[in-house]
């Protein structure tokens, strides 16, 4: 399927499911998985392995050109380039703790957010119970407050990437 066809299907699907807890924009993790992952693998692993952050800007390991400009001319030219760039920047700056500590039970962070959490009025809630995720996390696996803060920051960021306005 051509890129425009895939994006069209994603847009129609997002409109059909627009509403409480469903994305209204393109899910950046879905977009990466369907447009980039065949060549570049998982976005978090790619960003940590092949990109570096220099003065708040992403750079390829061996390339000092403007990465955002490169991305605009890459395979999926101009499809959510700024949003994908920001997602990769955040991932490059974030340790892979969710994968290391949580994925055995919860799969990847984006999948966990899609299937188990909703973002309502900027508050992350359990899709099943409606309980605020922070409240649950404070009781989960004897996590320290600093751990809860780390995971809540990560899950909130991923939720904003998945459930986009």
mmCIF file of C-alpha atoms in Angstrom:
data_model
loop_
_atom_site.group_PDB
_atom_site.id
_atom_site.type_symbol
_atom_site.label_atom_id
_atom_site.label_comp_id
_atom_site.label_asym_id
_atom_site.label_seq_id
_atom_site.Cartn_x
_atom_site.Cartn_y
_atom_site.Cartn_z
ATOM 1 C CA UNK A 1 0.000 0.000 0.000
ATOM 2 C CA UNK A 2 1.289 3.458 -0.832
ATOM 3 C CA UNK A 3 2.184 5.915 1.934
ATOM 4 C CA UNK A 4 -0.775 8.175 1.113
ATOM 5 C CA UNK A 5 -3.167 5.203 1.309
ATOM 6 C CA UNK A 6 -1.853 4.151 4.706
ATOM 7 C CA UNK A 7 -2.065 7.706 6.020
ATOM 8 C CA UNK A 8 -5.587 8.069 4.611
ATOM 9 C CA UNK A 9 -6.722 4.919 6.388
ATOM 10 C CA UNK A 10 -5.131 6.146 9.620
ATOM 11 C CA UNK A 11 -6.883 9.502 9.346
ATOM 12 C CA UNK A 12 -10.288 7.935 8.633
ATOM 13 C CA UNK A 13 -9.832 5.475 11.490
ATOM 14 C CA UNK A 14 -8.852 8.251 13.878
ATOM 15 C CA UNK A 15 -11.964 10.226 12.907
ATOM 16 C CA UNK A 16 -14.194 7.201 13.465
ATOM 17 C CA UNK A 17 -12.782 6.657 16.934
ATOM 18 C CA UNK A 18 -12.489 10.325 17.936
ATOM 19 C CA UNK A 19 -13.830 10.812 21.420
ATOM 20 C CA UNK A 20 -13.063 9.944 24.983
ATOM 21 C CA UNK A 21 -9.756 8.129 25.200
ATOM 22 C CA UNK A 22 -9.333 7.576 21.461
ATOM 23 C CA UNK A 23 -6.795 9.383 19.329
ATOM 24 C CA UNK A 24 -7.922 12.238 17.137
ATOM 25 C CA UNK A 25 -4.569 12.619 15.328
ATOM 26 C CA UNK A 26 -2.118 10.128 13.891
ATOM 27 C CA UNK A 27 -0.570 7.885 16.553
ATOM 28 C CA UNK A 28 3.147 8.616 16.148
ATOM 29 C CA UNK A 29 4.183 5.172 17.347
ATOM 30 C CA UNK A 30 1.811 3.543 14.849
ATOM 31 C CA UNK A 31 3.194 5.813 12.118
ATOM 32 C CA UNK A 32 6.793 4.886 12.992
ATOM 33 C CA UNK A 33 5.947 1.177 13.158
ATOM 34 C CA UNK A 34 4.254 1.299 9.739
ATOM 35 C CA UNK A 35 6.574 3.683 7.885
ATOM 36 C CA UNK A 36 10.003 3.461 9.507
ATOM 37 C CA UNK A 37 10.438 0.302 11.580
ATOM 38 C CA UNK A 38 11.137 -2.044 8.662
ATOM 39 C CA UNK A 39 14.436 -0.232 8.066
ATOM 40 C CA UNK A 40 15.118 1.423 11.427
ATOM 41 C CA UNK A 41 13.600 -0.910 14.039
ATOM 42 C CA UNK A 42 11.909 0.260 17.233
ATOM 43 C CA UNK A 43 11.946 4.051 17.548
ATOM 44 C CA UNK A 44 13.319 4.115 21.097
ATOM 45 C CA UNK A 45 16.144 1.708 20.327
ATOM 46 C CA UNK A 46 16.897 3.578 17.093
ATOM 47 C CA UNK A 47 17.030 6.965 18.820
ATOM 48 C CA UNK A 48 19.323 5.741 21.593
ATOM 49 C CA UNK A 49 21.642 3.767 19.308
ATOM 50 C CA UNK A 50 21.934 5.937 16.196
ATOM 51 C CA UNK A 51 21.092 9.484 17.300
ATOM 52 C CA UNK A 52 22.725 11.871 19.709
ATOM 53 C CA UNK A 53 21.521 15.076 21.293
ATOM 54 C CA UNK A 54 23.774 18.089 20.854
ATOM 55 C CA UNK A 55 22.624 21.435 22.310
ATOM 56 C CA UNK A 56 19.049 20.161 22.450
ATOM 57 C CA UNK A 57 19.057 19.067 18.800
ATOM 58 C CA UNK A 58 19.096 15.563 17.354
ATOM 59 C CA UNK A 59 21.982 14.514 15.159
ATOM 60 C CA UNK A 60 22.889 11.314 13.424
ATOM 61 C CA UNK A 61 26.000 9.653 14.842
ATOM 62 C CA UNK A 62 28.150 10.453 11.797
ATOM 63 C CA UNK A 63 26.219 13.327 10.298
ATOM 64 C CA UNK A 64 26.141 16.888 11.537
ATOM 65 C CA UNK A 65 23.522 18.044 9.026
ATOM 66 C CA UNK A 66 20.166 19.257 10.230
ATOM 67 C CA UNK A 67 18.333 16.013 11.027
ATOM 68 C CA UNK A 68 14.861 17.595 10.770
ATOM 69 C CA UNK A 69 15.696 18.822 7.246
ATOM 70 C CA UNK A 70 16.991 15.363 6.354
ATOM 71 C CA UNK A 71 13.799 13.775 7.684
ATOM 72 C CA UNK A 72 11.667 16.083 5.500
ATOM 73 C CA UNK A 73 13.414 14.652 2.436
ATOM 74 C CA UNK A 74 13.427 11.055 3.626
ATOM 75 C CA UNK A 75 11.028 8.260 2.645
ATOM 76 C CA UNK A 76 7.910 9.567 4.401
ATOM 77 C CA UNK A 77 8.643 13.162 3.473
ATOM 78 C CA UNK A 78 6.824 15.753 5.533
ATOM 79 C CA UNK A 79 4.442 13.273 7.180
ATOM 80 C CA UNK A 80 4.427 14.474 10.784
ATOM 81 C CA UNK A 81 8.178 15.178 10.600
ATOM 82 C CA UNK A 82 8.228 17.702 13.451
ATOM 83 C CA UNK A 83 6.203 15.411 15.727
ATOM 84 C CA UNK A 84 8.357 12.354 14.898
ATOM 85 C CA UNK A 85 11.494 14.451 15.477
ATOM 86 C CA UNK A 86 10.225 15.502 18.936
ATOM 87 C CA UNK A 87 9.320 11.881 19.747
ATOM 88 C CA UNK A 88 12.826 10.698 18.783
ATOM 89 C CA UNK A 89 14.401 13.535 20.765
ATOM 90 C CA UNK A 90 12.416 12.581 23.875
ATOM 91 C CA UNK A 91 13.325 8.918 23.429
ATOM 92 C CA UNK A 92 17.010 9.713 22.979
ATOM 93 C CA UNK A 93 16.905 11.581 26.296
ATOM 94 C CA UNK A 94 14.975 8.865 28.181
ATOM 95 C CA UNK A 95 16.538 5.752 29.659
ATOM 96 C CA UNK A 96 14.839 2.520 28.449
ATOM 97 C CA UNK A 97 13.474 1.671 31.900
ATOM 98 C CA UNK A 98 9.969 0.782 30.707
ATOM 99 C CA UNK A 99 11.393 -1.874 28.386
ATOM 100 C CA UNK A 100 13.776 -3.141 31.066
ATOM 101 C CA UNK A 101 11.415 -3.098 34.047
ATOM 102 C CA UNK A 102 7.839 -3.253 32.712
ATOM 103 C CA UNK A 103 7.665 -4.862 29.274
ATOM 104 C CA UNK A 104 7.620 -8.420 30.575
ATOM 105 C CA UNK A 105 4.072 -7.790 31.855
ATOM 106 C CA UNK A 106 2.976 -4.725 29.877
ATOM 107 C CA UNK A 107 4.582 -5.107 26.411
ATOM 108 C CA UNK A 108 5.890 -1.819 25.019
ATOM 109 C CA UNK A 109 4.912 1.564 26.433
ATOM 110 C CA UNK A 110 2.885 2.627 23.366
ATOM 111 C CA UNK A 111 0.974 -0.657 23.301
ATOM 112 C CA UNK A 112 0.328 -0.409 27.037
ATOM 113 C CA UNK A 113 -0.993 3.137 26.674
ATOM 114 C CA UNK A 114 -3.229 2.209 23.707
ATOM 115 C CA UNK A 115 -4.787 -0.810 25.378
ATOM 116 C CA UNK A 116 -4.811 0.046 29.082
ATOM 117 C CA UNK A 117 -4.847 3.833 29.562
ATOM 118 C CA UNK A 118 -6.842 6.862 28.460
ATOM 119 C CA UNK A 119 -5.849 10.509 28.601
ATOM 120 C CA UNK A 120 -8.762 12.576 29.851
ATOM 121 C CA UNK A 121 -8.395 16.277 30.656
ATOM 122 C CA UNK A 122 -4.593 15.808 30.802
ATOM 123 C CA UNK A 123 -4.964 13.034 33.416
ATOM 124 C CA UNK A 124 -3.894 9.483 32.613
ATOM 125 C CA UNK A 125 -6.533 6.975 33.726
ATOM 126 C CA UNK A 126 -6.968 3.210 33.706
ATOM 127 C CA UNK A 127 -9.158 2.310 30.730
ATOM 128 C CA UNK A 128 -10.764 -0.488 32.775
ATOM 129 C CA UNK A 129 -11.381 1.116 36.183
ATOM 130 C CA UNK A 130 -11.088 4.851 35.526
ATOM 131 C CA UNK A 131 -8.601 5.122 38.402
ATOM 132 C CA UNK A 132 -5.898 7.765 37.971
ATOM 133 C CA UNK A 133 -2.729 5.974 36.908
ATOM 134 C CA UNK A 134 -0.566 7.921 39.371
ATOM 135 C CA UNK A 135 -2.673 6.659 42.304
ATOM 136 C CA UNK A 136 -2.297 3.095 41.081
ATOM 137 C CA UNK A 137 1.444 3.477 40.469
ATOM 138 C CA UNK A 138 2.012 4.639 44.049
ATOM 139 C CA UNK A 139 0.759 1.194 45.148
ATOM 140 C CA UNK A 140 2.367 -0.800 42.313
ATOM 141 C CA UNK A 141 5.357 -3.078 42.964
ATOM 142 C CA UNK A 142 6.669 -0.974 45.851
ATOM 143 C CA UNK A 143 7.842 1.769 43.508
ATOM 144 C CA UNK A 144 9.612 4.731 45.056
ATOM 145 C CA UNK A 145 8.104 8.170 44.431
ATOM 146 C CA UNK A 146 11.001 9.012 42.097
ATOM 147 C CA UNK A 147 10.228 5.863 40.070
ATOM 148 C CA UNK A 148 6.536 6.759 39.888
ATOM 149 C CA UNK A 149 7.489 10.242 38.686
ATOM 150 C CA UNK A 150 9.780 8.809 35.993
ATOM 151 C CA UNK A 151 7.179 6.346 34.707
ATOM 152 C CA UNK A 152 4.344 8.885 34.856
ATOM 153 C CA UNK A 153 6.411 11.375 32.842
ATOM 154 C CA UNK A 154 7.171 8.652 30.308
ATOM 155 C CA UNK A 155 3.569 7.364 30.098
ATOM 156 C CA UNK A 156 2.151 10.883 29.819
ATOM 157 C CA UNK A 157 4.560 11.670 26.989
ATOM 158 C CA UNK A 158 3.702 8.444 25.184
ATOM 159 C CA UNK A 159 -0.020 9.118 25.689
ATOM 160 C CA UNK A 160 0.381 12.554 24.070
ATOM 161 C CA UNK A 161 2.171 10.848 21.148
ATOM 162 C CA UNK A 162 -0.551 8.195 20.830
ATOM 163 C CA UNK A 163 -3.655 10.291 21.607
ATOM 164 C CA UNK A 164 -2.863 13.371 19.561
ATOM 165 C CA UNK A 165 -5.115 16.406 19.134
#
